[in-house]
């Protein structure tokens, strides 16, 4: 099971990250019950199956079978999601654990963006962000999930975030985070949460390699490294990544 922390800082984020939150149980009346159910206790990949059912990948070695939800709320889409669940004493079949989902909330999940050459800056933007050291900032199950912080003034303006392949011919596992605020560069700071599917990267064939993330911060260009293996879980390790909370509207 993963280690989770910073739940109180994540509460504000959960209400805004996605437009739909699915509740499967009522909250307890006491404060402990409230926080038990209101806070996410896992970051998962929701994986739909051919019969319209689904399971959840908790990490590279743990699969979860939801016993109280037959169909995926995201249809045929494979997405990353925050979830609050409880393990139950029921048959999990071919999966590792049977769970009851209290609520599940999808994260914006995107592929690596196409290289547009000279148009990259215009389309994908060059607006700065700070990367946040949080339990959801992780390379896991074929995805790079990132929490980042930037300026957000106009709450009706969605910010455009993308991941590009690096042009470093010597390192095929180098990627670049891009942010286009569409001029919304004044106001309060807020955090965003996004997951990128890394299947466009070369298969590591079971080996663990260094995945380098580049981004433009408010203090200049920065990088961080993740230990990365195709469909394998590893957190970020870099002093360039700060600590954090909250969220903004993304696309």
CSV table of C-alpha atoms in Angstrom, one decimal:
chain,number,residue,atom,x,y,z
A,1,UNK,CA,0.0,0.0,0.0
A,2,UNK,CA,1.3,3.5,-0.8
A,3,UNK,CA,2.1,6.0,1.9
A,4,UNK,CA,-0.2,9.1,1.8
A,5,UNK,CA,0.3,12.5,3.3
A,6,UNK,CA,-0.9,16.1,3.0
A,7,UNK,CA,-4.6,15.2,2.9
A,8,UNK,CA,-5.7,18.4,4.6
A,9,UNK,CA,-3.9,20.4,1.9
A,10,UNK,CA,-5.6,18.3,-0.7
A,11,UNK,CA,-9.3,18.9,0.3
A,12,UNK,CA,-9.6,22.1,-1.6
A,13,UNK,CA,-8.2,20.5,-4.7
A,14,UNK,CA,-10.6,17.6,-4.7
A,15,UNK,CA,-13.6,19.9,-5.1
A,16,UNK,CA,-12.2,21.6,-8.2
A,17,UNK,CA,-10.0,19.1,-10.0
A,18,UNK,CA,-12.8,17.5,-12.0
A,19,UNK,CA,-16.4,18.5,-12.7
A,20,UNK,CA,-17.9,15.3,-11.4
A,21,UNK,CA,-17.4,13.5,-8.1
A,22,UNK,CA,-19.2,10.3,-7.5
A,23,UNK,CA,-20.3,9.5,-4.0
A,24,UNK,CA,-21.0,5.9,-3.1
A,25,UNK,CA,-21.6,6.3,0.7
A,26,UNK,CA,-22.7,8.8,3.3
A,27,UNK,CA,-20.2,10.6,5.5
A,28,UNK,CA,-20.2,9.8,9.2
A,29,UNK,CA,-21.5,12.4,11.6
A,30,UNK,CA,-18.3,12.8,13.6
A,31,UNK,CA,-15.3,14.7,12.5
A,32,UNK,CA,-13.1,11.6,12.2
A,33,UNK,CA,-15.7,10.0,9.9
A,34,UNK,CA,-15.9,13.2,7.8
A,35,UNK,CA,-12.2,13.4,7.1
A,36,UNK,CA,-12.0,9.6,6.6
A,37,UNK,CA,-14.3,9.9,3.7
A,38,UNK,CA,-13.7,13.4,2.4
A,39,UNK,CA,-10.0,12.9,1.8
A,40,UNK,CA,-8.6,10.7,-1.0
A,41,UNK,CA,-6.6,7.8,0.1
A,42,UNK,CA,-5.2,6.6,-3.2
A,43,UNK,CA,-4.2,7.7,-6.7
A,44,UNK,CA,-5.2,5.0,-9.2
A,45,UNK,CA,-5.5,4.2,-12.9
A,46,UNK,CA,-9.1,3.3,-13.8
A,47,UNK,CA,-8.9,0.5,-16.4
A,48,UNK,CA,-12.0,-0.4,-18.3
A,49,UNK,CA,-12.7,-3.9,-19.5
A,50,UNK,CA,-14.4,-5.3,-22.5
A,51,UNK,CA,-17.6,-6.1,-20.6
A,52,UNK,CA,-18.0,-2.5,-19.5
A,53,UNK,CA,-16.7,-3.3,-16.0
A,54,UNK,CA,-13.4,-2.0,-14.7
A,55,UNK,CA,-10.7,-2.4,-12.2
A,56,UNK,CA,-8.2,0.0,-10.6
A,57,UNK,CA,-4.4,-0.2,-10.6
A,58,UNK,CA,-3.2,1.0,-7.3
A,59,UNK,CA,0.5,0.6,-8.0
A,60,UNK,CA,2.6,-1.6,-10.3
A,61,UNK,CA,1.8,-4.7,-8.2
A,62,UNK,CA,-1.6,-4.1,-6.7
A,63,UNK,CA,-5.0,-4.3,-8.5
A,64,UNK,CA,-8.3,-3.4,-6.9
A,65,UNK,CA,-11.8,-4.8,-7.8
A,66,UNK,CA,-14.6,-2.4,-7.0
A,67,UNK,CA,-17.5,-4.4,-5.7
A,68,UNK,CA,-20.1,-1.6,-5.5
A,69,UNK,CA,-19.6,-0.1,-9.0
A,70,UNK,CA,-20.2,-2.3,-12.0
A,71,UNK,CA,-19.4,0.1,-14.8
A,72,UNK,CA,-16.6,2.7,-15.0
A,73,UNK,CA,-17.9,6.3,-14.6
A,74,UNK,CA,-15.5,7.2,-17.4
A,75,UNK,CA,-16.8,4.8,-20.0
A,76,UNK,CA,-14.1,3.3,-22.2
A,77,UNK,CA,-11.5,5.9,-21.2
A,78,UNK,CA,-8.4,4.9,-19.1
A,79,UNK,CA,-7.8,7.7,-16.7
A,80,UNK,CA,-5.9,8.6,-13.6
A,81,UNK,CA,-8.1,9.3,-10.6
A,82,UNK,CA,-8.2,10.2,-6.9
A,83,UNK,CA,-10.3,7.8,-4.9
A,84,UNK,CA,-11.4,7.1,-1.4
A,85,UNK,CA,-12.0,3.4,-0.9
A,86,UNK,CA,-12.2,0.8,1.8
A,87,UNK,CA,-11.0,-2.8,1.5
A,88,UNK,CA,-13.8,-5.3,2.1
A,89,UNK,CA,-13.9,-9.0,2.9
A,90,UNK,CA,-15.4,-10.1,-0.4
A,91,UNK,CA,-14.0,-12.2,-3.3
A,92,UNK,CA,-11.6,-10.2,-5.6
A,93,UNK,CA,-11.3,-12.9,-8.2
A,94,UNK,CA,-8.2,-12.5,-10.3
A,95,UNK,CA,-7.5,-9.1,-8.6
A,96,UNK,CA,-5.5,-8.5,-5.4
A,97,UNK,CA,-8.1,-6.8,-3.3
A,98,UNK,CA,-11.8,-6.2,-3.2
A,99,UNK,CA,-12.8,-2.6,-2.3
A,100,UNK,CA,-15.8,-0.4,-1.8
A,101,UNK,CA,-15.5,3.0,-3.5
A,102,UNK,CA,-16.8,5.9,-1.4
A,103,UNK,CA,-16.0,8.4,-4.1
A,104,UNK,CA,-13.8,8.7,-7.2
A,105,UNK,CA,-12.7,11.8,-9.0
A,106,UNK,CA,-10.8,11.8,-12.3
A,107,UNK,CA,-7.7,13.8,-13.0
A,108,UNK,CA,-7.1,15.4,-16.4
A,109,UNK,CA,-5.3,12.6,-18.3
A,110,UNK,CA,-3.5,13.4,-21.5
A,111,UNK,CA,-1.0,11.8,-24.0
A,112,UNK,CA,2.3,13.4,-24.8
A,113,UNK,CA,1.6,16.2,-27.2
A,114,UNK,CA,2.7,16.4,-30.8
A,115,UNK,CA,5.8,18.4,-31.6
A,116,UNK,CA,4.7,21.4,-33.6
A,117,UNK,CA,8.3,22.7,-34.2
A,118,UNK,CA,8.5,26.5,-34.4
A,119,UNK,CA,4.8,26.7,-33.2
A,120,UNK,CA,5.5,25.0,-29.9
A,121,UNK,CA,5.9,28.2,-27.9
A,122,UNK,CA,2.8,29.8,-29.5
A,123,UNK,CA,0.5,26.8,-29.0
A,124,UNK,CA,1.8,25.2,-25.8
A,125,UNK,CA,3.0,28.4,-24.1
A,126,UNK,CA,6.1,29.3,-22.0
A,127,UNK,CA,4.4,30.5,-18.9
A,128,UNK,CA,6.1,29.5,-15.6
A,129,UNK,CA,5.1,27.0,-13.0
A,130,UNK,CA,6.5,25.5,-9.8
A,131,UNK,CA,6.4,21.7,-9.4
A,132,UNK,CA,5.0,20.5,-6.1
A,133,UNK,CA,6.5,17.7,-4.0
A,134,UNK,CA,3.4,15.8,-3.1
A,135,UNK,CA,2.3,12.1,-2.9
A,136,UNK,CA,0.5,12.6,-6.3
A,137,UNK,CA,3.7,13.8,-8.0
A,138,UNK,CA,4.8,10.4,-9.2
A,139,UNK,CA,5.9,8.3,-12.2
A,140,UNK,CA,3.6,5.3,-11.9
A,141,UNK,CA,1.9,2.7,-14.0
A,142,UNK,CA,3.0,4.3,-17.3
A,143,UNK,CA,1.9,7.8,-16.3
A,144,UNK,CA,3.7,10.9,-15.0
A,145,UNK,CA,1.3,12.6,-12.6
A,146,UNK,CA,2.2,16.1,-11.6
A,147,UNK,CA,1.0,18.7,-9.2
A,148,UNK,CA,2.2,22.2,-10.1
A,149,UNK,CA,1.6,25.8,-8.9
A,150,UNK,CA,1.1,28.9,-11.0
A,151,UNK,CA,-0.6,32.3,-11.0
A,152,UNK,CA,-4.4,32.1,-11.6
A,153,UNK,CA,-6.4,35.3,-11.8
A,154,UNK,CA,-9.4,34.6,-14.0
A,155,UNK,CA,-11.3,31.6,-12.7
A,156,UNK,CA,-13.2,31.3,-15.9
A,157,UNK,CA,-10.0,30.9,-18.0
A,158,UNK,CA,-8.7,27.3,-18.4
A,159,UNK,CA,-5.0,26.9,-18.5
A,160,UNK,CA,-3.5,24.7,-21.2
A,161,UNK,CA,-0.9,22.2,-20.0
A,162,UNK,CA,1.1,19.6,-22.0
A,163,UNK,CA,4.1,17.4,-22.0
A,164,UNK,CA,6.4,17.4,-24.9
A,165,UNK,CA,9.2,15.0,-25.9
A,166,UNK,CA,12.6,16.5,-25.5
A,167,UNK,CA,14.7,17.3,-28.5
A,168,UNK,CA,17.7,15.8,-26.7
A,169,UNK,CA,18.8,13.1,-29.1
A,170,UNK,CA,21.1,11.5,-26.4
A,171,UNK,CA,18.2,11.0,-23.9
A,172,UNK,CA,14.9,9.6,-25.2
A,173,UNK,CA,13.6,9.7,-21.6
A,174,UNK,CA,13.6,13.5,-21.3
A,175,UNK,CA,10.3,15.4,-21.4
A,176,UNK,CA,9.3,19.0,-21.1
A,177,UNK,CA,6.2,20.4,-19.2
A,178,UNK,CA,4.5,23.3,-21.0
A,179,UNK,CA,2.0,25.8,-19.7
A,180,UNK,CA,-0.1,28.3,-21.6
A,181,UNK,CA,-2.0,30.7,-19.3
A,182,UNK,CA,-3.5,32.6,-22.3
A,183,UNK,CA,-2.5,35.9,-20.6
A,184,UNK,CA,-4.0,34.9,-17.2
A,185,UNK,CA,-0.7,35.7,-15.4
A,186,UNK,CA,-1.8,38.0,-12.6
A,187,UNK,CA,-3.6,37.2,-9.4
A,188,UNK,CA,-3.5,34.4,-6.8
A,189,UNK,CA,-1.4,31.3,-6.9
A,190,UNK,CA,-3.1,28.0,-7.2
A,191,UNK,CA,-2.2,24.4,-8.0
A,192,UNK,CA,-3.1,22.1,-10.8
A,193,UNK,CA,-3.1,18.3,-11.2
A,194,UNK,CA,-2.5,16.5,-14.5
A,195,UNK,CA,-1.5,13.0,-15.6
A,196,UNK,CA,0.4,12.3,-18.8
A,197,UNK,CA,0.4,8.9,-20.5
A,198,UNK,CA,4.0,8.0,-21.3
A,199,UNK,CA,3.4,5.2,-23.8
A,200,UNK,CA,5.1,7.3,-26.5
A,201,UNK,CA,8.4,6.8,-24.7
A,202,UNK,CA,10.6,3.9,-25.7
A,203,UNK,CA,9.9,0.7,-23.7
A,204,UNK,CA,12.4,0.3,-20.9
A,205,UNK,CA,12.1,-3.5,-21.3
A,206,UNK,CA,11.9,-4.0,-17.6
A,207,UNK,CA,14.9,-1.8,-16.8
A,208,UNK,CA,14.7,1.3,-14.6
A,209,UNK,CA,16.0,4.4,-16.2
A,210,UNK,CA,16.1,8.1,-15.3
A,211,UNK,CA,13.1,10.1,-16.6
A,212,UNK,CA,14.1,13.7,-16.7
A,213,UNK,CA,11.4,16.4,-16.4
A,214,UNK,CA,12.2,19.9,-17.6
A,215,UNK,CA,10.0,23.0,-16.9
A,216,UNK,CA,10.2,26.7,-16.8
A,217,UNK,CA,9.8,27.9,-13.2
A,218,UNK,CA,9.4,31.4,-11.8
A,219,UNK,CA,13.1,31.2,-11.0
A,220,UNK,CA,14.3,30.0,-14.4
A,221,UNK,CA,14.7,26.6,-16.1
A,222,UNK,CA,14.6,23.6,-13.8
A,223,UNK,CA,14.8,19.8,-14.0
A,224,UNK,CA,13.9,16.8,-11.8
A,225,UNK,CA,14.5,13.1,-12.2
A,226,UNK,CA,12.2,10.2,-11.7
A,227,UNK,CA,13.3,6.5,-11.6
A,228,UNK,CA,11.1,5.2,-14.4
A,229,UNK,CA,10.3,1.8,-15.7
A,230,UNK,CA,7.5,1.2,-18.2
A,231,UNK,CA,4.4,0.6,-16.0
A,232,UNK,CA,6.4,0.9,-12.8
A,233,UNK,CA,5.9,3.2,-9.8
A,234,UNK,CA,8.5,5.7,-8.5
A,235,UNK,CA,8.2,9.1,-6.8
A,236,UNK,CA,10.1,12.2,-7.8
A,237,UNK,CA,13.5,13.0,-6.2
A,238,UNK,CA,14.7,16.6,-6.6
A,239,UNK,CA,15.3,19.6,-4.6
A,240,UNK,CA,13.8,21.7,-7.4
A,241,UNK,CA,10.3,20.4,-6.5
A,242,UNK,CA,8.7,22.3,-3.7
A,243,UNK,CA,5.8,21.4,-1.2
A,244,UNK,CA,2.1,22.3,-1.7
A,245,UNK,CA,-1.8,22.6,-2.1
A,246,UNK,CA,-5.0,23.7,-4.0
A,247,UNK,CA,-5.9,23.6,-7.7
A,248,UNK,CA,-6.9,25.5,-10.9
A,249,UNK,CA,-8.9,24.9,-14.0
A,250,UNK,CA,-7.1,23.0,-16.8
A,251,UNK,CA,-7.4,21.7,-20.2
